[in-house]
GROMACS .gro file of C-alpha atoms in nm:
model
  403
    1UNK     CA    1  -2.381  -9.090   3.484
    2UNK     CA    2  -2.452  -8.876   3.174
    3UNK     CA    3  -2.534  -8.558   3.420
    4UNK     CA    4  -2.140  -8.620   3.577
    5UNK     CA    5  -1.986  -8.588   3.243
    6UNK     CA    6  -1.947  -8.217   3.238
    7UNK     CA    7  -1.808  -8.184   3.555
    8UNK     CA    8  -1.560  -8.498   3.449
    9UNK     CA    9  -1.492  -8.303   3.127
   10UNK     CA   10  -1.368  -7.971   3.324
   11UNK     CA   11  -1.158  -8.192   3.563
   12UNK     CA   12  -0.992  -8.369   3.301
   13UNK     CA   13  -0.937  -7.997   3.065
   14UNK     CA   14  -0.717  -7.857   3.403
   15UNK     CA   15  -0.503  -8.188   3.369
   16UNK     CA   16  -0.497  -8.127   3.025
   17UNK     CA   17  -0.643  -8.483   2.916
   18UNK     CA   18  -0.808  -8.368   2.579
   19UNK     CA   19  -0.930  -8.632   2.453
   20UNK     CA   20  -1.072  -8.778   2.767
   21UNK     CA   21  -1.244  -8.426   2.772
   22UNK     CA   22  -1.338  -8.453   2.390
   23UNK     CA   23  -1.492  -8.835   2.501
   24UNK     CA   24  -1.698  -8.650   2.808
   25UNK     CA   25  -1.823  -8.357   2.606
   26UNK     CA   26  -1.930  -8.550   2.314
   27UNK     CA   27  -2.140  -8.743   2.541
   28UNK     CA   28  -2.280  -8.394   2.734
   29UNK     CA   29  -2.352  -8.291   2.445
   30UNK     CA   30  -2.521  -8.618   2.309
   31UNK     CA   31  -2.782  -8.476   2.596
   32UNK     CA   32  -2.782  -8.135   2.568
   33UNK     CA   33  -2.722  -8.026   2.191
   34UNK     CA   34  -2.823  -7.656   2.254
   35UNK     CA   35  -2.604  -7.605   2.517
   36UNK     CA   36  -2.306  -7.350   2.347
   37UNK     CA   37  -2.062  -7.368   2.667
   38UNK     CA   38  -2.030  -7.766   2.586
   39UNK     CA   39  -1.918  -7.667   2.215
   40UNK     CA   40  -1.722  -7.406   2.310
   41UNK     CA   41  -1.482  -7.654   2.558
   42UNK     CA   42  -1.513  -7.937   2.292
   43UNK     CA   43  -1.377  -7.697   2.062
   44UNK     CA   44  -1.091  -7.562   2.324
   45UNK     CA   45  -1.041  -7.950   2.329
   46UNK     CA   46  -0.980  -8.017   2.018
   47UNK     CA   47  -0.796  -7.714   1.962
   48UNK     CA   48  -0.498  -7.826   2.252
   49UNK     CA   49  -0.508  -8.149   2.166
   50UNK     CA   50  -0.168  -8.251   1.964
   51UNK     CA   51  -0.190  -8.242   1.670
   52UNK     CA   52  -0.465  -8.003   1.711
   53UNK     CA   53  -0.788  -8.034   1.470
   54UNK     CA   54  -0.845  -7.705   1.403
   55UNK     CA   55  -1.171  -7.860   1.139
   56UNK     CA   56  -1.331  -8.017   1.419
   57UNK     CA   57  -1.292  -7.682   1.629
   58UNK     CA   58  -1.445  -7.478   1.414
   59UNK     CA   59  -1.700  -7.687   1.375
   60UNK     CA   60  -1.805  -7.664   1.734
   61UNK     CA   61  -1.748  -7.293   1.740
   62UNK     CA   62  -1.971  -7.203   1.508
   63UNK     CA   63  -2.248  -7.414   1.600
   64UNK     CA   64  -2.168  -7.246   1.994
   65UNK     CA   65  -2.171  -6.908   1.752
   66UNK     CA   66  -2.531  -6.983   1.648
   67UNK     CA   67  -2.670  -7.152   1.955
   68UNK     CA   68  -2.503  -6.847   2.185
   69UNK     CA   69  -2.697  -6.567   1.935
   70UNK     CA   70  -3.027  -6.768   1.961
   71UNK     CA   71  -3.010  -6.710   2.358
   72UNK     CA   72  -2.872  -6.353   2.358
   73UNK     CA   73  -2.565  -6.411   2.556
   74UNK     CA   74  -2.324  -6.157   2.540
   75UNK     CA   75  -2.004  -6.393   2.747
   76UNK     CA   76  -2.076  -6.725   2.539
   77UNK     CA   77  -2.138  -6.470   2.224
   78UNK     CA   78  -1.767  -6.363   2.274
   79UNK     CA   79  -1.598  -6.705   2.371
   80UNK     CA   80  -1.748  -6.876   2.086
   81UNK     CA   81  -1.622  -6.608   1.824
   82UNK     CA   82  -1.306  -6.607   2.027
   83UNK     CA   83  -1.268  -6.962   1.955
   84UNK     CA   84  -1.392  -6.954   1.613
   85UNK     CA   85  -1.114  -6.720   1.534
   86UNK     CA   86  -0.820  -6.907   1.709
   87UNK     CA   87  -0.969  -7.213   1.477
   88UNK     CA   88  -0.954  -6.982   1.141
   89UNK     CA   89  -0.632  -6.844   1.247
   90UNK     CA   90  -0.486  -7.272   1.271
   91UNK     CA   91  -0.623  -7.379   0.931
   92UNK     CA   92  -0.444  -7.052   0.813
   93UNK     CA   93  -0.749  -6.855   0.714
   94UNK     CA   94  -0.611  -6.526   0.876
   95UNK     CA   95  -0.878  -6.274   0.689
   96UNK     CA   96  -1.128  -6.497   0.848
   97UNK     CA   97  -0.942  -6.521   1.201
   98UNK     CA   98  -0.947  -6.173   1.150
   99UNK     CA   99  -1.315  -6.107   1.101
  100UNK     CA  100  -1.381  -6.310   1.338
  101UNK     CA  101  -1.187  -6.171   1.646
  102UNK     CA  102  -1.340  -5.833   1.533
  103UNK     CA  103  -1.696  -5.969   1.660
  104UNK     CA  104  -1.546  -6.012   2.007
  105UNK     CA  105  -1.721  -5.696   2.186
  106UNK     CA  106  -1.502  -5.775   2.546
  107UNK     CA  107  -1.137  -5.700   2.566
  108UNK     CA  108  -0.905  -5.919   2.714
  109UNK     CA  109  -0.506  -5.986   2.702
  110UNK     CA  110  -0.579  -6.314   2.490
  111UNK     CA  111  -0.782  -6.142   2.225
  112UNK     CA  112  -0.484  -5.843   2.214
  113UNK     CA  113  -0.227  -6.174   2.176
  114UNK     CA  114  -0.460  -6.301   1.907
  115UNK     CA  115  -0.495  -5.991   1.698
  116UNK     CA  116  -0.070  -5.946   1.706
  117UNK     CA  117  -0.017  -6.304   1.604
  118UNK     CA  118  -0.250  -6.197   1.304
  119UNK     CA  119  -0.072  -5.834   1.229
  120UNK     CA  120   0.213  -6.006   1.216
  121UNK     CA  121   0.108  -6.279   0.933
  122UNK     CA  122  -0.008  -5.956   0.758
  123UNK     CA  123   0.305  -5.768   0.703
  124UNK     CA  124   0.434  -6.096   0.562
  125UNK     CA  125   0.152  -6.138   0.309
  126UNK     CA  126   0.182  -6.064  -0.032
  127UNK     CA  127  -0.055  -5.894  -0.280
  128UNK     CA  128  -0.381  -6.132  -0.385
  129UNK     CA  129  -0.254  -6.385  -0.129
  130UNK     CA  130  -0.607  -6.643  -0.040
  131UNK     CA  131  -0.513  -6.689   0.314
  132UNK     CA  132  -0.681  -6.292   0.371
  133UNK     CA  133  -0.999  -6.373   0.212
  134UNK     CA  134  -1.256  -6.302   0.395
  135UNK     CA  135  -1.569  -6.568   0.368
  136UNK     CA  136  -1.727  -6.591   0.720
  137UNK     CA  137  -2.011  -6.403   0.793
  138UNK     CA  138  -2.108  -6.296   1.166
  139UNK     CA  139  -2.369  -6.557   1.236
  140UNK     CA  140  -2.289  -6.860   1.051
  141UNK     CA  141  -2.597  -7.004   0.806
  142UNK     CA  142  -2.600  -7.351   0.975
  143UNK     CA  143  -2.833  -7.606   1.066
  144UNK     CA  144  -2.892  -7.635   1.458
  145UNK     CA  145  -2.893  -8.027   1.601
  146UNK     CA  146  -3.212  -8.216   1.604
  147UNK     CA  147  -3.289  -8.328   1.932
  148UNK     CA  148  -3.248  -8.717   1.994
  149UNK     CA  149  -3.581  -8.895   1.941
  150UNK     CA  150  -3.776  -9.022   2.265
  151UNK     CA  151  -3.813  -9.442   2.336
  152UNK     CA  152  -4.133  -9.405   2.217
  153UNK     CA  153  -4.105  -9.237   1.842
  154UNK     CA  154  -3.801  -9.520   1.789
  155UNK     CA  155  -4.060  -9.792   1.863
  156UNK     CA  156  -4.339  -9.629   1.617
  157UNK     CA  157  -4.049  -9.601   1.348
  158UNK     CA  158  -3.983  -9.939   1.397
  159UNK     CA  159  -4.335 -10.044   1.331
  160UNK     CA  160  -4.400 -10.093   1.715
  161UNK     CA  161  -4.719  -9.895   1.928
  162UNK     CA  162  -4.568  -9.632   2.156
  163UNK     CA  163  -4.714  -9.800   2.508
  164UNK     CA  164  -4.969  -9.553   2.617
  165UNK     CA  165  -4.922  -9.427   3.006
  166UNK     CA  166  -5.291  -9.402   3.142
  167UNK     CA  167  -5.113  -9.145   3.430
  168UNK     CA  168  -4.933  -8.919   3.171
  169UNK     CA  169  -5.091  -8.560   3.164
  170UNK     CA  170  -5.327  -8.469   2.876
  171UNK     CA  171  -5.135  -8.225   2.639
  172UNK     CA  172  -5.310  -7.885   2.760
  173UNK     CA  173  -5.593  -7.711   2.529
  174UNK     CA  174  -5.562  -7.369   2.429
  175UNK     CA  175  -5.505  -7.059   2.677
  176UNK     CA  176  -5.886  -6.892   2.720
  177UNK     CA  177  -5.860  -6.509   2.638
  178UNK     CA  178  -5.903  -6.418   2.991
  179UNK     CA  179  -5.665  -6.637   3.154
  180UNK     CA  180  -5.353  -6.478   2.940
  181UNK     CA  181  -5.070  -6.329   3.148
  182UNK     CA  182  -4.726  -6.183   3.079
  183UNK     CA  183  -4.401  -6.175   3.229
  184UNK     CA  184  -4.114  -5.929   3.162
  185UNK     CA  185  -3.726  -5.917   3.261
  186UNK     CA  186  -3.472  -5.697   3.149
  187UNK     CA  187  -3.063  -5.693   3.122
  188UNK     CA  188  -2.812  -5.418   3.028
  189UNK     CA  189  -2.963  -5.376   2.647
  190UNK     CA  190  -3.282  -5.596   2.653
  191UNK     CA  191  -3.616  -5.624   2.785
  192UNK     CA  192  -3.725  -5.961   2.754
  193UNK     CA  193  -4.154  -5.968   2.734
  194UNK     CA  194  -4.319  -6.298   2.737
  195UNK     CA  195  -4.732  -6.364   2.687
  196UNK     CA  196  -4.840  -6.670   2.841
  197UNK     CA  197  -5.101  -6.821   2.553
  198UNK     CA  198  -5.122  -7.145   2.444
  199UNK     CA  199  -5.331  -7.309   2.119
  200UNK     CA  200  -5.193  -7.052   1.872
  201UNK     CA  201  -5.071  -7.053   1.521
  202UNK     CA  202  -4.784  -6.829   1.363
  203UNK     CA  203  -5.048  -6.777   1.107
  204UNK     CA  204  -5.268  -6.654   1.332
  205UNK     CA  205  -5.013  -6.448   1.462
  206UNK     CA  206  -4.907  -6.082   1.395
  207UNK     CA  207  -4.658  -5.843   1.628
  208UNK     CA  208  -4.594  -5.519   1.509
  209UNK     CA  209  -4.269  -5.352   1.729
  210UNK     CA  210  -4.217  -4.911   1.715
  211UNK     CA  211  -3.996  -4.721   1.863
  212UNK     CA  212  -4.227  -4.650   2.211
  213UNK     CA  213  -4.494  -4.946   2.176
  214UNK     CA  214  -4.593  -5.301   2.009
  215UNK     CA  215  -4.929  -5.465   1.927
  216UNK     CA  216  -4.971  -5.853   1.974
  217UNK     CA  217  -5.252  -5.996   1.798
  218UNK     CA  218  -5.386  -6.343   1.732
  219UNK     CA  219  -5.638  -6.596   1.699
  220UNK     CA  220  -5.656  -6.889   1.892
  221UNK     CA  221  -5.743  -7.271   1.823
  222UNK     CA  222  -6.078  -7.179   1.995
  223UNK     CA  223  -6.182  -6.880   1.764
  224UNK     CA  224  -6.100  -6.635   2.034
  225UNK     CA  225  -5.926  -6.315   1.919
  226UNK     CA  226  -5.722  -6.141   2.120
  227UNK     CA  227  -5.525  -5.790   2.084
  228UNK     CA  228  -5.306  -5.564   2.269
  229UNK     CA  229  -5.132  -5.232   2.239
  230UNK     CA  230  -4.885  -5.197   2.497
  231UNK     CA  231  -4.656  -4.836   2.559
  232UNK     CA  232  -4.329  -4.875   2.632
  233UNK     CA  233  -4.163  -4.722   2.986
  234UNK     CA  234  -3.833  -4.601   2.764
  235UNK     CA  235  -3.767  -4.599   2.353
  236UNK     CA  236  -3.665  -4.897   2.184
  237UNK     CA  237  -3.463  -5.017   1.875
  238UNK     CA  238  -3.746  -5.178   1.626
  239UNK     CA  239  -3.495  -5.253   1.372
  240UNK     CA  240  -3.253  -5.438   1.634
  241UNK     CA  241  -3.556  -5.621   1.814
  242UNK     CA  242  -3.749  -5.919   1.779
  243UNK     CA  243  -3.994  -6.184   1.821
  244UNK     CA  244  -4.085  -6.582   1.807
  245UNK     CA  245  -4.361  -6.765   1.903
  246UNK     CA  246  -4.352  -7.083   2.137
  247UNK     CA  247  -4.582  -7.347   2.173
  248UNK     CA  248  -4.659  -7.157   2.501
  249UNK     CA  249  -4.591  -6.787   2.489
  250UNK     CA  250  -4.505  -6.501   2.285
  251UNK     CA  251  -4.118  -6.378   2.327
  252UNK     CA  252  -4.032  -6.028   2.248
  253UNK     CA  253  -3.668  -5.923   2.238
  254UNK     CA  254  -3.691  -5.543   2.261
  255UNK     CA  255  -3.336  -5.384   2.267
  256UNK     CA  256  -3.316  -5.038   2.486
  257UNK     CA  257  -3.235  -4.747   2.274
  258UNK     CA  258  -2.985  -4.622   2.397
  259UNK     CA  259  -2.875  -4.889   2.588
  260UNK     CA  260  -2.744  -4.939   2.946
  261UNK     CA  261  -3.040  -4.775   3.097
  262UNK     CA  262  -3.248  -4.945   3.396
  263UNK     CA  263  -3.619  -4.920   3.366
  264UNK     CA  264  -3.785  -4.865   3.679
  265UNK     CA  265  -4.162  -5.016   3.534
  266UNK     CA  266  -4.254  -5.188   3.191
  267UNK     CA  267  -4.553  -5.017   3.108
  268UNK     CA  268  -4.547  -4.582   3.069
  269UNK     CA  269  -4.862  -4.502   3.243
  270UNK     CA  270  -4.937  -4.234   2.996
  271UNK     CA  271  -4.864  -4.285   2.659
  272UNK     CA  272  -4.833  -4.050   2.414
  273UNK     CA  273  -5.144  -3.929   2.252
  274UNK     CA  274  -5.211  -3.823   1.925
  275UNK     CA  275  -5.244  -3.398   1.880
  276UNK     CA  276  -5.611  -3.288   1.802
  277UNK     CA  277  -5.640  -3.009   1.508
  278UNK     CA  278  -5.848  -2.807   1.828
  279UNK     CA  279  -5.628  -2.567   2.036
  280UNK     CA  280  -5.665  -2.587   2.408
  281UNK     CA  281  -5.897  -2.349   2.541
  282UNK     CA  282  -5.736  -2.056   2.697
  283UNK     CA  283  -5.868  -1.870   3.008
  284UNK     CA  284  -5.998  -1.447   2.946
  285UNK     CA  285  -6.012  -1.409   3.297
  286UNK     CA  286  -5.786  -1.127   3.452
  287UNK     CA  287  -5.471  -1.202   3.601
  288UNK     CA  288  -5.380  -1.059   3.992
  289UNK     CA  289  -5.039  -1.022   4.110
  290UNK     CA  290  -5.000  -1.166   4.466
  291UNK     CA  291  -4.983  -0.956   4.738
  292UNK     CA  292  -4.664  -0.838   4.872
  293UNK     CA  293  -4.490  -1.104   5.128
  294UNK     CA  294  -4.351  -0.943   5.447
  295UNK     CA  295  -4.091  -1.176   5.479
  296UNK     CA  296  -3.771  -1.072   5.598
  297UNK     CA  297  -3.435  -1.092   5.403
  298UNK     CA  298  -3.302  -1.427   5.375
  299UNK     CA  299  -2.904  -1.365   5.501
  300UNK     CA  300  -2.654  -1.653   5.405
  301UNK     CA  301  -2.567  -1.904   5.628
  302UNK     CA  302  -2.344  -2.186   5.631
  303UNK     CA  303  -2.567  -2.391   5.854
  304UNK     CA  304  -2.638  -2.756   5.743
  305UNK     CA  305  -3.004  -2.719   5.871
  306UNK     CA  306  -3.092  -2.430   5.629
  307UNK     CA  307  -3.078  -2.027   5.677
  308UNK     CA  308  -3.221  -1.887   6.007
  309UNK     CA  309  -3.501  -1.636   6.017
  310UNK     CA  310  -3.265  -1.413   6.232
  311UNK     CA  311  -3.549  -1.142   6.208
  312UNK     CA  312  -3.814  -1.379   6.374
  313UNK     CA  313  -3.531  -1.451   6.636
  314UNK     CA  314  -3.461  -1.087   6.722
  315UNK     CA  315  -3.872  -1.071   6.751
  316UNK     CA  316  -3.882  -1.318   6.980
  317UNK     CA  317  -3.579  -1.251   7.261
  318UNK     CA  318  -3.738  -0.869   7.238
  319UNK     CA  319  -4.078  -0.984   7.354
  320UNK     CA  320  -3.965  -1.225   7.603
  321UNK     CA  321  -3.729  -0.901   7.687
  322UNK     CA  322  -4.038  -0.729   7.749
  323UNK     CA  323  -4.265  -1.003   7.921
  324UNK     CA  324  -4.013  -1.007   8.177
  325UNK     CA  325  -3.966  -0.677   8.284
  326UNK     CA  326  -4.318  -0.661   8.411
  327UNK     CA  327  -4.278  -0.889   8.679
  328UNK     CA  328  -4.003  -1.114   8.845
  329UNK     CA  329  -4.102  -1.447   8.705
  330UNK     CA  330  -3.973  -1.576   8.428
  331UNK     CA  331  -4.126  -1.888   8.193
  332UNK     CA  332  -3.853  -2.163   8.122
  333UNK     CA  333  -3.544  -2.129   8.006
  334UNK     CA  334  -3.601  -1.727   7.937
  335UNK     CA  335  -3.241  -1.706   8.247
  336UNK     CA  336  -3.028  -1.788   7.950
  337UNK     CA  337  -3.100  -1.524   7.747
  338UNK     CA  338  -3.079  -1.270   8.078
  339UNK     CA  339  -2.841  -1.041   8.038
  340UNK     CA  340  -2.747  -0.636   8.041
  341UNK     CA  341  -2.870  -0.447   7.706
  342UNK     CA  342  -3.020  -0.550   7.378
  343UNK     CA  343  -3.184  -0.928   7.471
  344UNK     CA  344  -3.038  -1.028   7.046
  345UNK     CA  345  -2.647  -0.963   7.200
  346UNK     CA  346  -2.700  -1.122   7.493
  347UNK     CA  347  -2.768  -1.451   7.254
  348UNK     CA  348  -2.474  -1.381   7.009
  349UNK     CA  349  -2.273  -1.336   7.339
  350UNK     CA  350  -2.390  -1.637   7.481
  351UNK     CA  351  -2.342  -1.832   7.166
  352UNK     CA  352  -1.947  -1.664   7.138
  353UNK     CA  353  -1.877  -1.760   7.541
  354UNK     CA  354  -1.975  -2.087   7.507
  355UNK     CA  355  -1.815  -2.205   7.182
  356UNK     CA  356  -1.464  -2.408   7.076
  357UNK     CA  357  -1.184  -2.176   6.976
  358UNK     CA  358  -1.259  -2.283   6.602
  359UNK     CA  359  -1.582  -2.192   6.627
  360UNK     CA  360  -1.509  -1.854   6.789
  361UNK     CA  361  -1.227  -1.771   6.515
  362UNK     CA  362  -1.468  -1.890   6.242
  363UNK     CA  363  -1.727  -1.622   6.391
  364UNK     CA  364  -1.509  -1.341   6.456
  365UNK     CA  365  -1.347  -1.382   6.101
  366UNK     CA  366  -1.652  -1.447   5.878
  367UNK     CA  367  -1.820  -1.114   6.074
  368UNK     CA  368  -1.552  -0.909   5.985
  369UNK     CA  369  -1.458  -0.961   5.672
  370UNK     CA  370  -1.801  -0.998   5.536
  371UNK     CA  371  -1.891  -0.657   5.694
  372UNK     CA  372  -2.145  -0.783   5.907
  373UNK     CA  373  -2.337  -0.959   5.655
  374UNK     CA  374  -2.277  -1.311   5.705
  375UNK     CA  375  -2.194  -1.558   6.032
  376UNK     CA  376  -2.036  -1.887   6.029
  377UNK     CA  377  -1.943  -2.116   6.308
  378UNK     CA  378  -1.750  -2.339   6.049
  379UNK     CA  379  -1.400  -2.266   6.082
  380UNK     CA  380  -1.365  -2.545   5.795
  381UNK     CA  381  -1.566  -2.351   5.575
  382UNK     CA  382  -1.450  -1.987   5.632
  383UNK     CA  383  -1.081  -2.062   5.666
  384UNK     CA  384  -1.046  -2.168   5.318
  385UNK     CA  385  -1.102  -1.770   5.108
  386UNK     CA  386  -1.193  -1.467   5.270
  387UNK     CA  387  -1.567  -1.412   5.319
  388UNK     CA  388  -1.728  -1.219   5.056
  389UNK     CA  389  -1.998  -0.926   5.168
  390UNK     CA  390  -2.348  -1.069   5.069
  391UNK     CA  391  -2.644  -0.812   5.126
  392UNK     CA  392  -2.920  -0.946   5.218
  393UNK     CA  393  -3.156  -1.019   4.898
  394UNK     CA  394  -3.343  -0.690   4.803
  395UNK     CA  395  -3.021  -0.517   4.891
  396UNK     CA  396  -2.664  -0.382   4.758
  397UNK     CA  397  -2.351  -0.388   4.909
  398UNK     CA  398  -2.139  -0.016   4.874
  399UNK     CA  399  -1.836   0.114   4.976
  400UNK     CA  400  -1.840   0.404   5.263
  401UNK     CA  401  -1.729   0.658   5.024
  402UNK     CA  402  -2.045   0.583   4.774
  403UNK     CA  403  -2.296   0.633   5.048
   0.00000   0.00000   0.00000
């Protein structure tokens, strides 16, 4: 019954029966005390119910305040100060309302309503006026529920022997050194690093966060020490960060500096290393220059596969040109470059008779106006400016008159 509640609670906050919802959230809650969402609609609840009890809402807001910090959630972070402030703002604390809507990081047409309905108790206050003192801190300095005690530590404080279950696991012994393992997540602004290790003390404890790395070192409840150095993929926040230990792991909160950046690995793979007082050792030996490359000019090109080698081109239909006048075979394919003259215009011909009338403008006019120095068959391309002369590389581009 007690895991229907919530769902019973939401149901009966849409047809606005408050304090049925109050009943059903108290009793959630009862269950889960660390759960902020449950606070945060007990205090909506008692917020909307009439007469509203703004004491009782801001009670449950600012436990929803602490229990949302202690699991890094940005979305409860800002409903709980959202609701904290609406509460302030109804038992007519409006420096604190104020203060308190400021901690709300997400905008949103509520929080704009909000922050008018408080400008506007401004301009009517009047100098050294209490209501716009401002006594709340961010995270408020209060003490977290216990959780409720099990069947068997009422019977002991009753005087009664806890009956002993002769299936019940054994309480696991400390984690041996070589059977510790890690885990790591990460969100917008955290990476989240967790050691698996059991048997350990916080006074055997010791992290130590920097900007690029952090040490974990410890003792456990068998004498074993263990240490580790580990350097970070990206730069972190030391200040911002921390780190608690639970009976079962180590949890690091490192916070990315600067934020919003995805790391692709936990772990840089090479760290940076401390600078030796020795220089590197530089070489004597003489230094060549590389021979001369033959290449040809590279000529622009607006091809999507890359410039052609129009040089090795021309070298190629010449020799097949002159393999074939020795005899009257040919090898494949060599009819379609058959033609009267140089074997190069034959292919340029070739290329012109067989293309779209796009294509053929886009030749004629990027030839022309580039003075022979460039060739497109991208009418999209060439129709847009006038095509500059480019020279091939090596080269420069004068006018008749300087030559």
């Amino acid at each position: 019954m007690a895991a229907q509640n919530p769902s019973k609670a939401s149901q009966a906050m849409e047809s606005r029966d408050f304090p049925l919802a109050i009943e059903l959230y108290s009793s959630a809650i009862a269950h889960s005390p660390f759960s902020p969402v449950y606070h945060i609609q007990r205090s909506t609840a008692y917020q909307r119910s009439s007469p509203p009890n703004y004491e009782a809402a801001l009670r449950d807001a600012e436990m929803a305040v602490v229990l949302s910090y202690r699991r890094d959630r940005r979305e409860h972070i800002n409903s709980s100060q959202m609701r904290r402030g609406i509460a302030l703002w109804g038992l007519g604390r409006y420096g604190d309302a104020e203060k308190a809507f400021g901690w709300v990081s997400q905008p949103s047409s509520s929080l704009q309503i909000w922050k008018l309905k408080v400008q506007k108790e401004r301009d009517k206050m009047t100098a050294g006026d209490p209501a716009w003192e401002v006594t709340v801190i961010e995270k408020p300095d209060i003490k977290l529920p216990e959780p409720a005690p099990s069947k068997a530590a009422e019977k002991e404080a009753d005087g009664m022997p806890a009956p002993t279950n002769p299936l019940a696991p054994k309480v696991p012994t400390a984690t041996s050194i070589d059977k510790v393992r890690d885990e790591w997540y990460q969100t917008s602004d955290t990476i989240v690093y967790g050691l698996l290790v059991k048997g350990v003390s916080k006074d055997d404890a010791k992290v130590t966060i920097e900007k690029e790395k952090f040490t974990i070192e410890f003792t456990t409840s068998l004498g074993e020490s263990y240490k580790r150095t580990t350097h970070l993929f990206g730069t972190i926040n030391p200040e911002t960060s921390s780190w608690l230990l639970r009976p079962t792991k180590f949890e690091l909160s490192l916070k990315k500096q600067p934020p919003a950046q995805k790391w692709s690995s936990f772990e840089s793979h090479t760290p940076n290393l401390p600078s030796t007082s020795t220089p590197p050792a530089i070489s004597t030996l003489p230094t060549r220059n590389p021979p001369p490359t033959t290449t040809g000019p590279s000529y622009p090109t607006s091809s999507r596969t890359g410039p052609k080698n129009w040089d090795k081109l021309a070298t190629d239909l010449t020799a097949r040109a002159g393999n074939s006048s020795g005899g009257d075979s040919k090898a494949a394919g060599d009819e379609e470059f058959e033609d009267e003259g140089d074997p190069v215009n034959s292919f340029f011909k070739k290329l012109y008779q067989g293309a779209d009338a796009d294509t053929r403008r886009a030749m004629m006019k990027s030839y022309q106006e580039s003075n022979g120095t460039a060739l497109s068959t991208n009418w999209a391309e060439v129709a847009k400016a006038k095509v500059e002369t480019t020279p091939p590389e090596g080269m420069e581009a004068k006018a008749w008159a300087e030559n």
